[in-house]
mmCIF file of C-alpha atoms in Angstrom:
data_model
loop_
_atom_site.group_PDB
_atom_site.id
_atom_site.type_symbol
_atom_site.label_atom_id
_atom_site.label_comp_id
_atom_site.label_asym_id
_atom_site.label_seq_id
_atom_site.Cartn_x
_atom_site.Cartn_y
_atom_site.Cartn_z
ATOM 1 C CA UNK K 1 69.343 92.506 91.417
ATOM 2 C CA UNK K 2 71.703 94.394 93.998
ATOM 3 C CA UNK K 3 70.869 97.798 94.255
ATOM 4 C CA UNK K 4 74.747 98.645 95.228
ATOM 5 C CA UNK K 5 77.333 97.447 93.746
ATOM 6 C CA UNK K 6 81.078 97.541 94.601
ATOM 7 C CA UNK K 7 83.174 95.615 92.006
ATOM 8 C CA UNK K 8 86.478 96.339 94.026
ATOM 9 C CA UNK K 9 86.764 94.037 96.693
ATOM 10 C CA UNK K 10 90.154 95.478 97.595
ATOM 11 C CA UNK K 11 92.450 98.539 96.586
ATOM 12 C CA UNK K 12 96.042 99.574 96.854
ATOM 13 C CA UNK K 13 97.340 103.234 96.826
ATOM 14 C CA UNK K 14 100.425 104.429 97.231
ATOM 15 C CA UNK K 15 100.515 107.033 100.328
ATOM 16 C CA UNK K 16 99.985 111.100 99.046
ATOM 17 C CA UNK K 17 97.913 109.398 96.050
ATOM 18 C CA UNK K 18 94.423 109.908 94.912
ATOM 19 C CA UNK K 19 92.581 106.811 94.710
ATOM 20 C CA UNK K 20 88.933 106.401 93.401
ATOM 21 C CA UNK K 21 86.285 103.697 95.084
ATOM 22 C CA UNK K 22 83.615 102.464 92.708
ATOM 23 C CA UNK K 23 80.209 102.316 93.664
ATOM 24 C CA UNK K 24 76.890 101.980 91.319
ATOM 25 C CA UNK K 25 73.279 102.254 92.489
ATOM 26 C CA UNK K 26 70.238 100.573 90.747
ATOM 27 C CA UNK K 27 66.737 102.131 91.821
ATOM 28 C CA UNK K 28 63.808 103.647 90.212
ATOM 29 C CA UNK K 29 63.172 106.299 92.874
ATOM 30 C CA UNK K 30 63.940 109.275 91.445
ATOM 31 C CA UNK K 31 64.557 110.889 95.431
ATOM 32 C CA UNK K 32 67.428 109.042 96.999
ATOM 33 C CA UNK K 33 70.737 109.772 98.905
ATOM 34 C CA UNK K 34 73.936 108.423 98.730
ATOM 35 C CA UNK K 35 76.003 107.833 101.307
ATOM 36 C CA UNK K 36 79.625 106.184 101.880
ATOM 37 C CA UNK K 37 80.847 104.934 104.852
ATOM 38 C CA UNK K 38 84.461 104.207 106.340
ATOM 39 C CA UNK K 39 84.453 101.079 109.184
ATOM 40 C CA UNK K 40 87.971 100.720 110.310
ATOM 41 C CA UNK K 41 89.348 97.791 111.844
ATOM 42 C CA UNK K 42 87.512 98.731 115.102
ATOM 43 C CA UNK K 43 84.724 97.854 113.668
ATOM 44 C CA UNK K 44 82.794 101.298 114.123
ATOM 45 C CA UNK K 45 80.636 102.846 110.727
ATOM 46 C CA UNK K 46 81.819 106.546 109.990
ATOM 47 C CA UNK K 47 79.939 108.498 107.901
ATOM 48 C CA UNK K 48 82.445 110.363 105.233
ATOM 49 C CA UNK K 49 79.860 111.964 102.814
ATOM 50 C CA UNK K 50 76.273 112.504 101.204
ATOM 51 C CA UNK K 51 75.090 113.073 97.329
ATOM 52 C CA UNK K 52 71.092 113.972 97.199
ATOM 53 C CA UNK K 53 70.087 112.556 94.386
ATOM 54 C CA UNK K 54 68.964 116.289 93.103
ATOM 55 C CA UNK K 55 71.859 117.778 94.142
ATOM 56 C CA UNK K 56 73.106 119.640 90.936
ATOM 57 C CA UNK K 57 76.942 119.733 92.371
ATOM 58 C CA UNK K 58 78.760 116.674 93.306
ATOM 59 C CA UNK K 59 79.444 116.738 97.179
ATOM 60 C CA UNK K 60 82.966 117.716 98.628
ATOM 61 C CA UNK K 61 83.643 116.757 102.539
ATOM 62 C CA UNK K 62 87.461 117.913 102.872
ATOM 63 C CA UNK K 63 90.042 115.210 101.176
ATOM 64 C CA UNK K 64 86.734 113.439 100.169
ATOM 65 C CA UNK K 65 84.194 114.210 96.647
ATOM 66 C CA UNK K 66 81.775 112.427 95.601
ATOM 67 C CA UNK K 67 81.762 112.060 91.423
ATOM 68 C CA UNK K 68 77.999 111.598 91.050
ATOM 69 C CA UNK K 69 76.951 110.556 87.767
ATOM 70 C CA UNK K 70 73.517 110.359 87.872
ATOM 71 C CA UNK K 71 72.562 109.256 84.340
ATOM 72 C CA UNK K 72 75.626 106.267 84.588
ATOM 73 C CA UNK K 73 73.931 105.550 88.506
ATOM 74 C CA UNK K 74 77.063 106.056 89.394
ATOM 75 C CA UNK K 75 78.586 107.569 93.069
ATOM 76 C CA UNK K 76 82.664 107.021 92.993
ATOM 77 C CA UNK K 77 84.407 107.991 95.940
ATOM 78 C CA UNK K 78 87.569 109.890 95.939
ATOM 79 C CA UNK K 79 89.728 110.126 98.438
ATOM 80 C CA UNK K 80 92.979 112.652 97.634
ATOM 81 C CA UNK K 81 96.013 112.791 99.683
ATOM 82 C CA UNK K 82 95.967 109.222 100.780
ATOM 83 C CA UNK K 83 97.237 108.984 104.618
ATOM 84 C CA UNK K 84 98.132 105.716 105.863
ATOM 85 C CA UNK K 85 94.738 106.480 108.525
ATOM 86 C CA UNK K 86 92.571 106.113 105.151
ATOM 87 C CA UNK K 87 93.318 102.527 105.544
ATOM 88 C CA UNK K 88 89.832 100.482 105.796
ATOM 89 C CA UNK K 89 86.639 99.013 104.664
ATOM 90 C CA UNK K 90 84.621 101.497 102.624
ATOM 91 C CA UNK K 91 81.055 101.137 102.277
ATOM 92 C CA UNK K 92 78.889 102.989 99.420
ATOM 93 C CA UNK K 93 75.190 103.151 100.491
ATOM 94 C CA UNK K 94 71.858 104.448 99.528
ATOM 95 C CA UNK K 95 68.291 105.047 101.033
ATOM 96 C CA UNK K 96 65.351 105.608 98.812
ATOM 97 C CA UNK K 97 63.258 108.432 98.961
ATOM 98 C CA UNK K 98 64.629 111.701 100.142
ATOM 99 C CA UNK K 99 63.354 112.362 103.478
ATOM 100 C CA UNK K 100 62.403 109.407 104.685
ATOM 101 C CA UNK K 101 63.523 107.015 107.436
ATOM 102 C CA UNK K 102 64.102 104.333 105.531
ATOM 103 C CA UNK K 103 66.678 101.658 106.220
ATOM 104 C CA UNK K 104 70.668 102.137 104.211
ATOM 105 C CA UNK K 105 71.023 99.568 101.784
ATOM 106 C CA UNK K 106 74.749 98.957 101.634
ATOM 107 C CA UNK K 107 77.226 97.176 99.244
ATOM 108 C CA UNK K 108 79.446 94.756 99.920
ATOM 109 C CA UNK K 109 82.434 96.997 100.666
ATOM 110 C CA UNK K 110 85.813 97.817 99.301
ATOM 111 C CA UNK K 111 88.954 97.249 101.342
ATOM 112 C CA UNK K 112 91.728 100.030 100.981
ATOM 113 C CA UNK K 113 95.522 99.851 102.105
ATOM 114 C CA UNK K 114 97.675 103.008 101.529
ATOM 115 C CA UNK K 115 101.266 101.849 101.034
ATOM 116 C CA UNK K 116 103.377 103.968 102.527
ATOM 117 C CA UNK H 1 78.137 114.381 114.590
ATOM 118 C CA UNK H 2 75.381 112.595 116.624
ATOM 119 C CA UNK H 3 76.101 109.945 118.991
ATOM 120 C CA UNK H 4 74.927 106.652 119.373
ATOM 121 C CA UNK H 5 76.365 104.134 122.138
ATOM 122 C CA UNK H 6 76.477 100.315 122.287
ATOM 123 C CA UNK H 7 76.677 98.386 125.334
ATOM 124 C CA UNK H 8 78.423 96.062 125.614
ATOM 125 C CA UNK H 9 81.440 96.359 123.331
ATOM 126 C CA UNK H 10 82.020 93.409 122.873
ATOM 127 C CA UNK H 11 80.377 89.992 125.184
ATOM 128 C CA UNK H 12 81.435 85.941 125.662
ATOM 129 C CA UNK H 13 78.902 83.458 126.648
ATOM 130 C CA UNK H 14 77.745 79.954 127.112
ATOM 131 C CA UNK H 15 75.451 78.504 124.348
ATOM 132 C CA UNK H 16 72.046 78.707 125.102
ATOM 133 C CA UNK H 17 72.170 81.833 127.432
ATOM 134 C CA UNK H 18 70.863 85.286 126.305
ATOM 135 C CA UNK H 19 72.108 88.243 125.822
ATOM 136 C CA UNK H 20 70.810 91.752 125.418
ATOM 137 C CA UNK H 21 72.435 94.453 123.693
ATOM 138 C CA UNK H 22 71.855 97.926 124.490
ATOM 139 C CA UNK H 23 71.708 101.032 121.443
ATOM 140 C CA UNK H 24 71.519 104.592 122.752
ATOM 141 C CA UNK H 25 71.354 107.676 120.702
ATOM 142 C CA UNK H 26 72.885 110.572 123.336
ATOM 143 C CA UNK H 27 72.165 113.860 122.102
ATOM 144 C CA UNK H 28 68.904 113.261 120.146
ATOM 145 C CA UNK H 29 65.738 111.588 119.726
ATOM 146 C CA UNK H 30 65.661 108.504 117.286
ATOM 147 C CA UNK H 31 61.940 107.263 116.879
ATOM 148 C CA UNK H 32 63.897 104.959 114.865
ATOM 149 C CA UNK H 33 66.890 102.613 114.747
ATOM 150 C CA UNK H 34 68.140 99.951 112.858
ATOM 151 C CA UNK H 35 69.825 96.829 113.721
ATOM 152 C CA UNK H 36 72.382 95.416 111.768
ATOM 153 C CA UNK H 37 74.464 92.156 111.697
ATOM 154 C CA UNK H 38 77.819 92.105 110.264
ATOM 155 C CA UNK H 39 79.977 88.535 109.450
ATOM 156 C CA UNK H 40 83.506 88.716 109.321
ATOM 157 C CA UNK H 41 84.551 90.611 105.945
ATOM 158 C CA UNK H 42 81.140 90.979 104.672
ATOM 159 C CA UNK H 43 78.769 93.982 104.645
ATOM 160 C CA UNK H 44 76.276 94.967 107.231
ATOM 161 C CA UNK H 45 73.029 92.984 106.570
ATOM 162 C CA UNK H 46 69.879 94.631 107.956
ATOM 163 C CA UNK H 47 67.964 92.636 110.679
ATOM 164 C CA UNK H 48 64.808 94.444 111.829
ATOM 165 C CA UNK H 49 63.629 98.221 111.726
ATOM 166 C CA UNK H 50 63.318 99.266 115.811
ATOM 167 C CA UNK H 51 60.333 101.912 116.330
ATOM 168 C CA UNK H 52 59.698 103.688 119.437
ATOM 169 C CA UNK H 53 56.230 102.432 121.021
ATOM 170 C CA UNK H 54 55.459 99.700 118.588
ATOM 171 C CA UNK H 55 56.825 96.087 117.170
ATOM 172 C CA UNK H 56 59.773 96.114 115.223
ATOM 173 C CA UNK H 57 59.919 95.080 111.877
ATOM 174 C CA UNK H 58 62.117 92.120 111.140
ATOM 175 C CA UNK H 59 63.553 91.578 107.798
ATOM 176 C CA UNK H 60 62.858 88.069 106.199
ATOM 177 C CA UNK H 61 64.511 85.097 107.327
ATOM 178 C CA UNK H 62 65.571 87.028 110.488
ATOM 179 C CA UNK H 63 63.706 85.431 113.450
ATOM 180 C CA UNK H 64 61.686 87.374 115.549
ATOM 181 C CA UNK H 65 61.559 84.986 118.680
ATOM 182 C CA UNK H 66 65.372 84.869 118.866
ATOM 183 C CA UNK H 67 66.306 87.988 118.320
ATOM 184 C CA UNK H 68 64.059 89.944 120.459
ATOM 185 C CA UNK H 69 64.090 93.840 120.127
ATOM 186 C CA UNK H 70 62.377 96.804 122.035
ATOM 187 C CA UNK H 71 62.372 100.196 121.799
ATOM 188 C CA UNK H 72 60.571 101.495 125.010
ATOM 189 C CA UNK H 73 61.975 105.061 124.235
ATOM 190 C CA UNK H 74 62.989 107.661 122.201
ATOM 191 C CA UNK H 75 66.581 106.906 123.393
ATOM 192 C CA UNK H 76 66.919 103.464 123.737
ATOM 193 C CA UNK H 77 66.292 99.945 122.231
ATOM 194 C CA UNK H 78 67.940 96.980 123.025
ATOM 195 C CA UNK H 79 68.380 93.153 121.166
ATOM 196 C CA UNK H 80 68.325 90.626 122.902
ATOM 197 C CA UNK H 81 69.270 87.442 121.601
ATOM 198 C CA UNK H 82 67.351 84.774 123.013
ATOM 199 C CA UNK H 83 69.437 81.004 123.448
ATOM 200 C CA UNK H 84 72.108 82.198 122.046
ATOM 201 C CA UNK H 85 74.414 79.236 119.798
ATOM 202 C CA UNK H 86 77.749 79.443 118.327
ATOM 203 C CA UNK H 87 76.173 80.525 114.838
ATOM 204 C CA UNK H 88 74.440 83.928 116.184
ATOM 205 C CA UNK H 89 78.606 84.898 117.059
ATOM 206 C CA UNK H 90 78.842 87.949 114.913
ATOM 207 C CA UNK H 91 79.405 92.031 115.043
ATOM 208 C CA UNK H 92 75.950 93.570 115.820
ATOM 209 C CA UNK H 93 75.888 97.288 114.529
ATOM 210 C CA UNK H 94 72.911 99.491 115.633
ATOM 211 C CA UNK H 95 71.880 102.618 114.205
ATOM 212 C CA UNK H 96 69.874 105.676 114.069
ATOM 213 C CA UNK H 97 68.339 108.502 112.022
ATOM 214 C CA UNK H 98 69.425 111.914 113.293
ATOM 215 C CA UNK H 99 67.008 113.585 111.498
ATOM 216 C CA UNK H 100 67.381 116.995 109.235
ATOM 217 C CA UNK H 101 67.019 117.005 105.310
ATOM 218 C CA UNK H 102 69.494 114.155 105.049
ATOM 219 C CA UNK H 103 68.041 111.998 107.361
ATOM 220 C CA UNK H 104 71.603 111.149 108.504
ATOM 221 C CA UNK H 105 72.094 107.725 109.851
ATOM 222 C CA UNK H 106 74.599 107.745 112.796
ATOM 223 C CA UNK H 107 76.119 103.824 114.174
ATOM 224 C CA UNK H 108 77.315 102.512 117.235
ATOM 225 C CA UNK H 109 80.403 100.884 117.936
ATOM 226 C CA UNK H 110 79.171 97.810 117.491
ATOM 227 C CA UNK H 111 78.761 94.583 119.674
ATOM 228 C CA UNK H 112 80.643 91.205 118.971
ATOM 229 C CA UNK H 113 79.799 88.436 120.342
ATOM 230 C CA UNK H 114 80.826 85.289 120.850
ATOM 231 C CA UNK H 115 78.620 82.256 121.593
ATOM 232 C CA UNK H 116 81.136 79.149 122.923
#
């Protein structure tokens, strides 16, 4: 079974527009972190944000949140304010066990064009 | 953030040559980094753990004879891949763990190479 799942292989948003990437996580770990990811067309990972999995408040980094619903295993990302820059592959990801240096298991990615 | 290089960007060569890859973290220590391999429009696939002083750990069906890593310090480990044919041609992403409570994984640039 995947342990990440991104159902949107591709997106459209209109530019100045809130848009909302899916991701869902399968583990029984109860200590994990979620990350997501943005790899433009260069090629080069950049890490956007991080949800705990105790956190109690879902994580904000600037024009990006994180709507963590832990009982639905479910970390959307939502980017507001679209810019034409937000334009990219988006990867959701997750390591198990808090603390640890385990390796990121990724999903398979979700590609996002702002119209503008 | 923390820094991690790649070198080289991006590399051509003749099938059945080698080619190492270099992965340096610049401002901190990484006892460990990841390698990653990442086909056109897909999602980064973990190849092997890289730990500082000892063997890395190679995911299954990644072979350890042609894709040769070593991590000889706390800044550097390098993949080399050994006879090198037009199938290895992909993006090769390393990473590593910065450290801190979220363990926060930081990537290179990323390689591509080309095998003619």
């Amino acid at each position: 079974a995947q342990k990440i799942t991104q159902t949107q292989p591709g997106m459209f948003v209109q530019e100045k527009e809130a848009v909302t990437l899916d991701c869902t996580y399968d583990t029984s770990d109860p200590s994990y972190g979620l990350f997501w990811y943005k790899q433009p067309s260069s090629g080069e990972m950049i890490f956007l944000i991080y949800q705990g999995s105790y956190d109690q408040q879902n994580a904000t980094e600037g024009r990006y949140s994180l709507n963590f619903q832990k009982a639905r295993k479910s970390a959307n990302l939502v980017i507001s304010a679209s810019q034409l820059g937000d334009s990219a592959m988006y990867f959701c990801a997750m390591r198990e066990g808090l603390g640890s240096q385990g390796n990121l298991i990724f999903g398979k990615g979700t590609k996002l064009s702002v119209k503008p | 953030g923390a820094v991690v290089s790649q070198h080289p960007s991006w590399v051509i060569c003749k099938s059945g040559t080698s080619v190492k890859i270099e992965c340096r973290s610049l401002d901190f220590q990484a006892t460990t980094m990841f390698w990653y391999r990442q086909f056109p429009k897909q999602s980064l696939m973990l190849m092997a753990t890289s730990n500082e002083g000892s063997k890395a750990t190679y995911e299954q069906g990644v072979e350890k004879d042609k894709f040769l890593i070593n991590h000889a310090s706390l800044t550097l480990s390098t993949l080399t891949v050994t006879s090198a044919h037009p199938e290895d041609s992909s993006f090769y992403i390393c990473s590593a763990i910065h450290g801190g409570n979220r363990n926060e994984q930081f990537f290179g640039p990323g390689t591509r190479l080309t095998v003619l």
